[in-house]
Coordinates of C-alpha atoms in Angstrom, one line a residue:
S1 CA 0.0 0.0 0.1
Y2 CA 1.0 3.7 -0.5
V3 CA 1.3 6.2 2.5
S4 CA -2.0 8.4 2.5
K5 CA -2.2 11.8 2.1
D6 CA -3.8 12.4 5.4
S7 CA -0.6 10.5 7.3
P8 CA 2.3 12.4 9.5
D9 CA 5.0 14.1 7.6
T10 CA 7.3 12.0 9.0
D11 CA 5.9 9.0 6.4
K12 CA 6.1 11.5 3.6
R13 CA 9.2 11.8 0.9
N14 CA 10.8 15.3 1.9
D15 CA 13.4 14.6 -1.3
D16 CA 13.4 16.3 -5.0
K17 CA 10.9 13.6 -6.1
W18 CA 8.0 14.4 -3.7
W19 CA 5.3 13.4 -6.6
I20 CA 6.8 9.7 -6.6
P21 CA 4.1 8.0 -4.0
T22 CA 6.0 6.1 -1.1
V23 CA 5.6 2.8 -0.7
K24 CA 4.5 1.3 2.9
V25 CA 5.8 -2.1 3.6
P26 CA 4.8 -4.4 6.4
P27 CA 7.1 -4.7 9.2
D28 CA 7.6 -8.5 8.3
G29 CA 8.2 -8.0 4.7
L30 CA 6.2 -9.0 1.8
S31 CA 4.5 -12.4 1.4
Q32 CA 5.9 -14.8 -0.9
A33 CA 3.0 -14.4 -3.2
S34 CA 4.2 -10.7 -3.3
R35 CA 7.3 -11.0 -4.1
R36 CA 6.7 -14.0 -6.9
F37 CA 4.6 -11.1 -8.3
L38 CA 7.1 -8.5 -8.2
Q39 CA 9.5 -10.0 -9.6
Y40 CA 6.9 -11.4 -12.2
Q41 CA 6.3 -7.8 -13.1
K42 CA 10.1 -6.9 -13.3
D43 CA 10.8 -9.8 -15.6
C44 CA 7.7 -8.5 -17.8
V45 CA 9.0 -5.1 -17.7
N46 CA 12.6 -6.4 -18.7
Q47 CA 11.7 -8.0 -21.5
V48 CA 9.6 -5.1 -22.7
L49 CA 12.6 -2.9 -22.3
K50 CA 15.0 -5.3 -24.3
A51 CA 12.3 -5.6 -27.2
A52 CA 11.7 -1.7 -27.2
M53 CA 15.8 -1.1 -27.4
A54 CA 16.1 -3.6 -30.4
I55 CA 13.4 -2.0 -32.1
N56 CA 15.1 1.1 -31.7
A57 CA 18.4 -0.3 -33.0
Q58 CA 17.2 -1.4 -35.8
V59 CA 15.2 1.7 -36.9
L60 CA 18.2 3.9 -36.3
F61 CA 20.4 1.3 -38.3
E62 CA 17.8 1.2 -41.1
M63 CA 17.5 5.4 -41.3
E64 CA 18.9 6.4 -44.1
I65 CA 21.2 9.6 -43.5
P66 CA 21.1 12.1 -46.4
E67 CA 24.2 12.8 -48.3
S68 CA 24.0 16.8 -48.0
Y69 CA 24.1 16.2 -44.2
I70 CA 26.8 13.6 -44.0
D71 CA 29.0 16.2 -46.5
S72 CA 28.1 19.1 -44.0
L73 CA 29.5 17.4 -40.9
P74 CA 33.3 18.3 -39.8
K75 CA 36.1 16.2 -40.8
V76 CA 37.6 14.9 -37.5
N77 CA 41.4 14.3 -38.2
T78 CA 41.1 11.7 -41.0
I79 CA 37.6 10.1 -40.0
T80 CA 34.4 11.9 -40.3
L81 CA 31.5 12.3 -37.9
S82 CA 29.4 10.7 -40.2
Q83 CA 32.0 7.6 -40.0
I84 CA 32.2 7.6 -36.4
L85 CA 28.0 8.1 -36.1
K86 CA 27.8 4.9 -38.5
M87 CA 30.4 2.6 -36.4
E88 CA 28.2 4.1 -33.0
Q89 CA 25.5 2.6 -34.9
L90 CA 26.7 -0.7 -35.6
T91 CA 28.0 -0.9 -32.0
L92 CA 24.5 0.0 -30.6
V93 CA 22.9 -3.1 -33.0
F94 CA 25.4 -5.6 -32.2
H95 CA 25.4 -5.2 -28.5
T96 CA 21.5 -5.1 -28.6
E97 CA 21.6 -8.5 -30.6
R98 CA 23.8 -9.9 -28.1
E99 CA 21.4 -9.0 -25.1
G100 CA 18.4 -10.5 -27.1

């Protein structure tokens, strides 16, 4: 359960994120069923996050960068910024595929 609006100020959050509800845990901890449910929720959210990251990496990799934009990028020694961006894209895709 959460701390109610009417509870004493000692139970309320006093930091920068005051809008986030404060969770109230029973003194003897959570039940096994509650722990299993929270672990299941965590696993589901993690799975959705990995899928979203993979989709984002794939979309970024497939995006075409206009030649006019690439030509306008400054040169960094002998490597262009566009080459660095491409290497970063490949690294992102590679890491996402390995984690998936």
